[in-house]
Amino acid sequence: MPLEFRILGPLEVYDEERGALPLGGRKRRALLALLLLNRNELVPRDRLLEDVWGGSNPESAASSLQVYVSRLRKLLGGSDILETRAGGYSLIVADEEVDAARFERRLREGRQVLASGQPEEAAEHVQQALALWRGAPLADLAYEDFVQSEIARLEELRLAAREELFEAQLALGRHAELVGELE
């Protein structure tokens, strides 16, 4: 996986060769987060301006947006990943490159395996899913309006994953191990 986009904690882009990439200031991070949350879709320029600048668009916002997109494109490796399209931009990213998508896939697999009566394998899947978390989702952008619903959704899924893990561990007879955590 050439790039890994991480939102299950502070926003981070990790490159196997270069490590964590320097994403820059709040507005550049907000731009990336907005594109990432709408990956593989056209995000209109007006929406980017509205969400990144919080509705108080200075006259220089449009040109600043172009600069931020250019720098982000260069950082991420070119126009193959960050496309300019009519009226906006699109971040082209496979689900496997996004930690939240991998978390959801592993959680879904764990649920399926648990439903089929295999609690040990289910516990493994859910533990792998929970291991992807590095803190509160999008922690460095938690006050941005456009991420609030996604943060709430992800936190709800994390709670559901913990419940699934408890259910699998209870099915394995690990009651004593869970008492402290359940309290």
PDB file of C-alpha atoms in Angstrom:
ATOM      1  CA  MET A   1       0.000   0.000   0.000  1.00  0.00           C
ATOM      2  CA  PRO A   2       1.783   3.146  -1.172  1.00  0.00           C
ATOM      3  CA  LEU A   3      -0.179   5.645   0.962  1.00  0.00           C
ATOM      4  CA  GLU A   4      -2.281   5.025   4.037  1.00  0.00           C
ATOM      5  CA  PHE A   5      -4.854   7.620   5.052  1.00  0.00           C
ATOM      6  CA  ARG A   6      -5.560   7.592   8.766  1.00  0.00           C
ATOM      7  CA  ILE A   7      -8.561   9.274  10.361  1.00  0.00           C
ATOM      8  CA  LEU A   8      -9.014   7.006  13.400  1.00  0.00           C
ATOM      9  CA  GLY A   9      -7.033   9.500  15.458  1.00  0.00           C
ATOM     10  CA  PRO A  10      -5.488  12.750  14.230  1.00  0.00           C
ATOM     11  CA  LEU A  11      -5.496  13.059  10.432  1.00  0.00           C
ATOM     12  CA  GLU A  12      -2.384  11.445   9.034  1.00  0.00           C
ATOM     13  CA  VAL A  13      -1.094  10.258   5.685  1.00  0.00           C
ATOM     14  CA  TYR A  14       1.560   7.585   5.956  1.00  0.00           C
ATOM     15  CA  ASP A  15       3.916   6.608   3.176  1.00  0.00           C
ATOM     16  CA  GLU A  16       5.932   3.388   3.547  1.00  0.00           C
ATOM     17  CA  GLU A  17       9.078   5.080   2.239  1.00  0.00           C
ATOM     18  CA  ARG A  18       8.752   8.588   3.694  1.00  0.00           C
ATOM     19  CA  GLY A  19       6.815   7.899   6.901  1.00  0.00           C
ATOM     20  CA  ALA A  20       4.142  10.347   8.087  1.00  0.00           C
ATOM     21  CA  LEU A  21       3.791  13.131   5.539  1.00  0.00           C
ATOM     22  CA  PRO A  22       3.835  16.795   6.623  1.00  0.00           C
ATOM     23  CA  LEU A  23       0.252  17.897   6.003  1.00  0.00           C
ATOM     24  CA  GLY A  24       0.671  21.539   6.918  1.00  0.00           C
ATOM     25  CA  GLY A  25      -1.677  23.852   8.757  1.00  0.00           C
ATOM     26  CA  ARG A  26      -5.335  23.593   9.733  1.00  0.00           C
ATOM     27  CA  LYS A  27      -6.810  24.674   6.401  1.00  0.00           C
ATOM     28  CA  ARG A  28      -4.695  22.242   4.364  1.00  0.00           C
ATOM     29  CA  ARG A  29      -5.608  19.467   6.810  1.00  0.00           C
ATOM     30  CA  ALA A  30      -9.291  20.439   6.596  1.00  0.00           C
ATOM     31  CA  LEU A  31      -9.113  20.341   2.788  1.00  0.00           C
ATOM     32  CA  LEU A  32      -7.588  16.864   2.842  1.00  0.00           C
ATOM     33  CA  ALA A  33     -10.122  15.617   5.398  1.00  0.00           C
ATOM     34  CA  LEU A  34     -13.044  16.939   3.369  1.00  0.00           C
ATOM     35  CA  LEU A  35     -11.736  15.319   0.192  1.00  0.00           C
ATOM     36  CA  LEU A  36     -10.998  12.086   2.054  1.00  0.00           C
ATOM     37  CA  LEU A  37     -14.444  11.890   3.648  1.00  0.00           C
ATOM     38  CA  ASN A  38     -15.870  12.262   0.129  1.00  0.00           C
ATOM     39  CA  ARG A  39     -13.225  10.167  -1.591  1.00  0.00           C
ATOM     40  CA  ASN A  40     -13.785   9.118  -5.172  1.00  0.00           C
ATOM     41  CA  GLU A  41     -16.522  11.741  -5.542  1.00  0.00           C
ATOM     42  CA  LEU A  42     -16.468  15.220  -6.994  1.00  0.00           C
ATOM     43  CA  VAL A  43     -16.370  17.803  -4.196  1.00  0.00           C
ATOM     44  CA  PRO A  44     -17.525  21.139  -5.611  1.00  0.00           C
ATOM     45  CA  ARG A  45     -15.162  24.084  -5.251  1.00  0.00           C
ATOM     46  CA  ASP A  46     -17.900  26.105  -3.486  1.00  0.00           C
ATOM     47  CA  ARG A  47     -18.349  23.410  -0.852  1.00  0.00           C
ATOM     48  CA  LEU A  48     -14.603  23.265  -0.247  1.00  0.00           C
ATOM     49  CA  LEU A  49     -14.487  27.019   0.218  1.00  0.00           C
ATOM     50  CA  GLU A  50     -17.509  26.990   2.536  1.00  0.00           C
ATOM     51  CA  ASP A  51     -16.307  24.120   4.734  1.00  0.00           C
ATOM     52  CA  VAL A  52     -12.586  24.879   4.837  1.00  0.00           C
ATOM     53  CA  TRP A  53     -13.069  28.577   5.547  1.00  0.00           C
ATOM     54  CA  GLY A  54     -16.143  28.050   7.725  1.00  0.00           C
ATOM     55  CA  GLY A  55     -18.382  30.382   5.769  1.00  0.00           C
ATOM     56  CA  SER A  56     -16.140  33.424   6.220  1.00  0.00           C
ATOM     57  CA  ASN A  57     -14.420  33.289   2.857  1.00  0.00           C
ATOM     58  CA  PRO A  58     -11.909  36.099   2.417  1.00  0.00           C
ATOM     59  CA  GLU A  59     -11.347  37.369  -1.108  1.00  0.00           C
ATOM     60  CA  SER A  60      -8.154  35.329  -1.303  1.00  0.00           C
ATOM     61  CA  ALA A  61      -9.899  32.020  -0.420  1.00  0.00           C
ATOM     62  CA  ALA A  62     -10.316  30.827  -4.021  1.00  0.00           C
ATOM     63  CA  SER A  63      -6.666  31.389  -4.905  1.00  0.00           C
ATOM     64  CA  SER A  64      -5.553  29.940  -1.558  1.00  0.00           C
ATOM     65  CA  LEU A  65      -7.621  26.839  -2.294  1.00  0.00           C
ATOM     66  CA  GLN A  66      -5.778  26.372  -5.597  1.00  0.00           C
ATOM     67  CA  VAL A  67      -2.436  26.696  -3.797  1.00  0.00           C
ATOM     68  CA  TYR A  68      -3.491  24.176  -1.121  1.00  0.00           C
ATOM     69  CA  VAL A  69      -4.684  21.728  -3.783  1.00  0.00           C
ATOM     70  CA  SER A  70      -1.439  22.109  -5.715  1.00  0.00           C
ATOM     71  CA  ARG A  71       0.691  21.482  -2.615  1.00  0.00           C
ATOM     72  CA  LEU A  72      -1.473  18.553  -1.561  1.00  0.00           C
ATOM     73  CA  ARG A  73      -1.285  17.044  -5.047  1.00  0.00           C
ATOM     74  CA  LYS A  74       2.510  17.328  -4.997  1.00  0.00           C
ATOM     75  CA  LEU A  75       2.717  15.803  -1.504  1.00  0.00           C
ATOM     76  CA  LEU A  76       0.450  12.873  -2.419  1.00  0.00           C
ATOM     77  CA  GLY A  77       2.166  12.090  -5.693  1.00  0.00           C
ATOM     78  CA  GLY A  78       0.345  13.817  -8.508  1.00  0.00           C
ATOM     79  CA  SER A  79      -2.891  14.210 -10.397  1.00  0.00           C
ATOM     80  CA  ASP A  80      -3.637  10.479 -10.384  1.00  0.00           C
ATOM     81  CA  ILE A  81      -4.706  10.740  -6.758  1.00  0.00           C
ATOM     82  CA  LEU A  82      -6.037  14.300  -6.605  1.00  0.00           C
ATOM     83  CA  GLU A  83      -7.964  15.109  -9.755  1.00  0.00           C
ATOM     84  CA  THR A  84      -9.182  18.479 -10.901  1.00  0.00           C
ATOM     85  CA  ARG A  85     -12.601  18.046 -12.455  1.00  0.00           C
ATOM     86  CA  ALA A  86     -15.231  20.448 -13.743  1.00  0.00           C
ATOM     87  CA  GLY A  87     -16.259  22.571 -10.794  1.00  0.00           C
ATOM     88  CA  GLY A  88     -14.204  20.836  -8.122  1.00  0.00           C
ATOM     89  CA  TYR A  89     -11.765  18.178  -7.041  1.00  0.00           C
ATOM     90  CA  SER A  90     -11.771  14.465  -6.375  1.00  0.00           C
ATOM     91  CA  LEU A  91      -9.424  12.412  -4.188  1.00  0.00           C
ATOM     92  CA  ILE A  92      -9.047   8.960  -5.747  1.00  0.00           C
ATOM     93  CA  VAL A  93      -8.366   6.518  -2.924  1.00  0.00           C
ATOM     94  CA  ALA A  94      -9.132   2.813  -2.563  1.00  0.00           C
ATOM     95  CA  ASP A  95     -10.987   1.743   0.575  1.00  0.00           C
ATOM     96  CA  GLU A  96      -8.034  -0.415   1.618  1.00  0.00           C
ATOM     97  CA  GLU A  97      -5.915   2.753   1.861  1.00  0.00           C
ATOM     98  CA  VAL A  98      -8.199   4.292   4.513  1.00  0.00           C
ATOM     99  CA  ASP A  99      -7.992   3.031   8.099  1.00  0.00           C
ATOM    100  CA  ALA A 100     -11.684   3.721   8.780  1.00  0.00           C
ATOM    101  CA  ALA A 101     -12.759   1.621   5.778  1.00  0.00           C
ATOM    102  CA  ARG A 102     -10.503  -1.238   6.906  1.00  0.00           C
ATOM    103  CA  PHE A 103     -11.933  -0.920  10.434  1.00  0.00           C
ATOM    104  CA  GLU A 104     -15.487  -1.187   9.107  1.00  0.00           C
ATOM    105  CA  ARG A 105     -14.617  -4.167   6.889  1.00  0.00           C
ATOM    106  CA  ARG A 106     -12.982  -6.071   9.752  1.00  0.00           C
ATOM    107  CA  LEU A 107     -15.882  -5.276  12.065  1.00  0.00           C
ATOM    108  CA  ARG A 108     -18.353  -6.541   9.434  1.00  0.00           C
ATOM    109  CA  GLU A 109     -16.299  -9.726   9.013  1.00  0.00           C
ATOM    110  CA  GLY A 110     -16.211 -10.209  12.775  1.00  0.00           C
ATOM    111  CA  ARG A 111     -19.980  -9.866  12.994  1.00  0.00           C
ATOM    112  CA  GLN A 112     -20.478 -12.405  10.206  1.00  0.00           C
ATOM    113  CA  VAL A 113     -18.126 -14.898  11.797  1.00  0.00           C
ATOM    114  CA  LEU A 114     -19.734 -14.445  15.219  1.00  0.00           C
ATOM    115  CA  ALA A 115     -23.192 -14.980  13.702  1.00  0.00           C
ATOM    116  CA  SER A 116     -21.921 -18.233  12.178  1.00  0.00           C
ATOM    117  CA  GLY A 117     -20.892 -19.474  15.622  1.00  0.00           C
ATOM    118  CA  GLN A 118     -17.128 -18.881  15.528  1.00  0.00           C
ATOM    119  CA  PRO A 119     -16.453 -16.562  18.491  1.00  0.00           C
ATOM    120  CA  GLU A 120     -12.678 -17.020  18.554  1.00  0.00           C
ATOM    121  CA  GLU A 121     -12.252 -15.950  14.945  1.00  0.00           C
ATOM    122  CA  ALA A 122     -14.794 -13.163  15.474  1.00  0.00           C
ATOM    123  CA  ALA A 123     -12.784 -11.845  18.422  1.00  0.00           C
ATOM    124  CA  GLU A 124      -9.642 -11.790  16.258  1.00  0.00           C
ATOM    125  CA  HIS A 125     -11.353  -9.780  13.514  1.00  0.00           C
ATOM    126  CA  VAL A 126     -12.791  -7.262  15.952  1.00  0.00           C
ATOM    127  CA  GLN A 127      -9.494  -6.929  17.860  1.00  0.00           C
ATOM    128  CA  GLN A 128      -7.739  -6.222  14.547  1.00  0.00           C
ATOM    129  CA  ALA A 129     -10.393  -3.617  13.766  1.00  0.00           C
ATOM    130  CA  LEU A 130     -10.009  -1.893  17.140  1.00  0.00           C
ATOM    131  CA  ALA A 131      -6.201  -1.957  16.849  1.00  0.00           C
ATOM    132  CA  LEU A 132      -6.447   0.538  13.980  1.00  0.00           C
ATOM    133  CA  TRP A 133      -7.603   3.272  16.372  1.00  0.00           C
ATOM    134  CA  ARG A 134      -4.991   5.826  17.483  1.00  0.00           C
ATOM    135  CA  GLY A 135      -7.328   8.116  19.430  1.00  0.00           C
ATOM    136  CA  ALA A 136     -10.461  10.150  18.805  1.00  0.00           C
ATOM    137  CA  PRO A 137     -11.339  10.217  15.087  1.00  0.00           C
ATOM    138  CA  LEU A 138     -10.057  13.299  13.271  1.00  0.00           C
ATOM    139  CA  ALA A 139      -8.945  14.614  16.668  1.00  0.00           C
ATOM    140  CA  ASP A 140      -7.010  17.520  15.177  1.00  0.00           C
ATOM    141  CA  LEU A 141     -10.107  18.699  13.271  1.00  0.00           C
ATOM    142  CA  ALA A 142     -12.712  17.942  15.933  1.00  0.00           C
ATOM    143  CA  TYR A 143     -14.058  21.509  15.950  1.00  0.00           C
ATOM    144  CA  GLU A 144     -14.723  21.653  12.217  1.00  0.00           C
ATOM    145  CA  ASP A 145     -18.454  21.507  11.478  1.00  0.00           C
ATOM    146  CA  PHE A 146     -18.106  19.310   8.398  1.00  0.00           C
ATOM    147  CA  VAL A 147     -16.533  16.398  10.339  1.00  0.00           C
ATOM    148  CA  GLN A 148     -19.023  16.238  13.216  1.00  0.00           C
ATOM    149  CA  SER A 149     -21.373  13.633  11.743  1.00  0.00           C
ATOM    150  CA  GLU A 150     -18.473  11.411  10.649  1.00  0.00           C
ATOM    151  CA  ILE A 151     -16.841  11.632  14.079  1.00  0.00           C
ATOM    152  CA  ALA A 152     -20.137  10.649  15.738  1.00  0.00           C
ATOM    153  CA  ARG A 153     -20.650   7.771  13.284  1.00  0.00           C
ATOM    154  CA  LEU A 154     -17.150   6.411  13.820  1.00  0.00           C
ATOM    155  CA  GLU A 155     -17.378   6.691  17.615  1.00  0.00           C
ATOM    156  CA  GLU A 156     -20.675   4.790  17.498  1.00  0.00           C
ATOM    157  CA  LEU A 157     -19.042   2.080  15.388  1.00  0.00           C
ATOM    158  CA  ARG A 158     -16.135   1.848  17.825  1.00  0.00           C
ATOM    159  CA  LEU A 159     -18.565   1.337  20.702  1.00  0.00           C
ATOM    160  CA  ALA A 160     -20.407  -1.307  18.660  1.00  0.00           C
ATOM    161  CA  ALA A 161     -17.074  -3.044  17.963  1.00  0.00           C
ATOM    162  CA  ARG A 162     -16.273  -3.172  21.671  1.00  0.00           C
ATOM    163  CA  GLU A 163     -19.708  -4.690  22.311  1.00  0.00           C
ATOM    164  CA  GLU A 164     -19.109  -7.285  19.573  1.00  0.00           C
ATOM    165  CA  LEU A 165     -15.766  -8.136  21.134  1.00  0.00           C
ATOM    166  CA  PHE A 166     -17.369  -8.552  24.560  1.00  0.00           C
ATOM    167  CA  GLU A 167     -20.024 -10.811  23.048  1.00  0.00           C
ATOM    168  CA  ALA A 168     -17.387 -12.968  21.358  1.00  0.00           C
ATOM    169  CA  GLN A 169     -15.311 -13.191  24.534  1.00  0.00           C
ATOM    170  CA  LEU A 170     -18.377 -14.090  26.612  1.00  0.00           C
ATOM    171  CA  ALA A 171     -19.172 -16.838  24.087  1.00  0.00           C
ATOM    172  CA  LEU A 172     -15.636 -18.134  24.677  1.00  0.00           C
ATOM    173  CA  GLY A 173     -16.272 -18.271  28.437  1.00  0.00           C
ATOM    174  CA  ARG A 174     -13.920 -15.415  29.314  1.00  0.00           C
ATOM    175  CA  HIS A 175     -16.364 -13.908  31.831  1.00  0.00           C
ATOM    176  CA  ALA A 176     -13.794 -13.289  34.573  1.00  0.00           C
ATOM    177  CA  GLU A 177     -11.481 -11.401  32.191  1.00  0.00           C
ATOM    178  CA  LEU A 178     -14.272  -9.014  31.202  1.00  0.00           C
ATOM    179  CA  VAL A 179     -15.628  -8.021  34.626  1.00  0.00           C
ATOM    180  CA  GLY A 180     -13.326  -5.023  35.088  1.00  0.00           C
ATOM    181  CA  GLU A 181     -13.846  -3.727  31.562  1.00  0.00           C
ATOM    182  CA  LEU A 182     -17.609  -4.141  31.648  1.00  0.00           C
ATOM    183  CA  GLU A 183     -17.865  -2.268  34.946  1.00  0.00           C
TER     184      GLU A 183
END
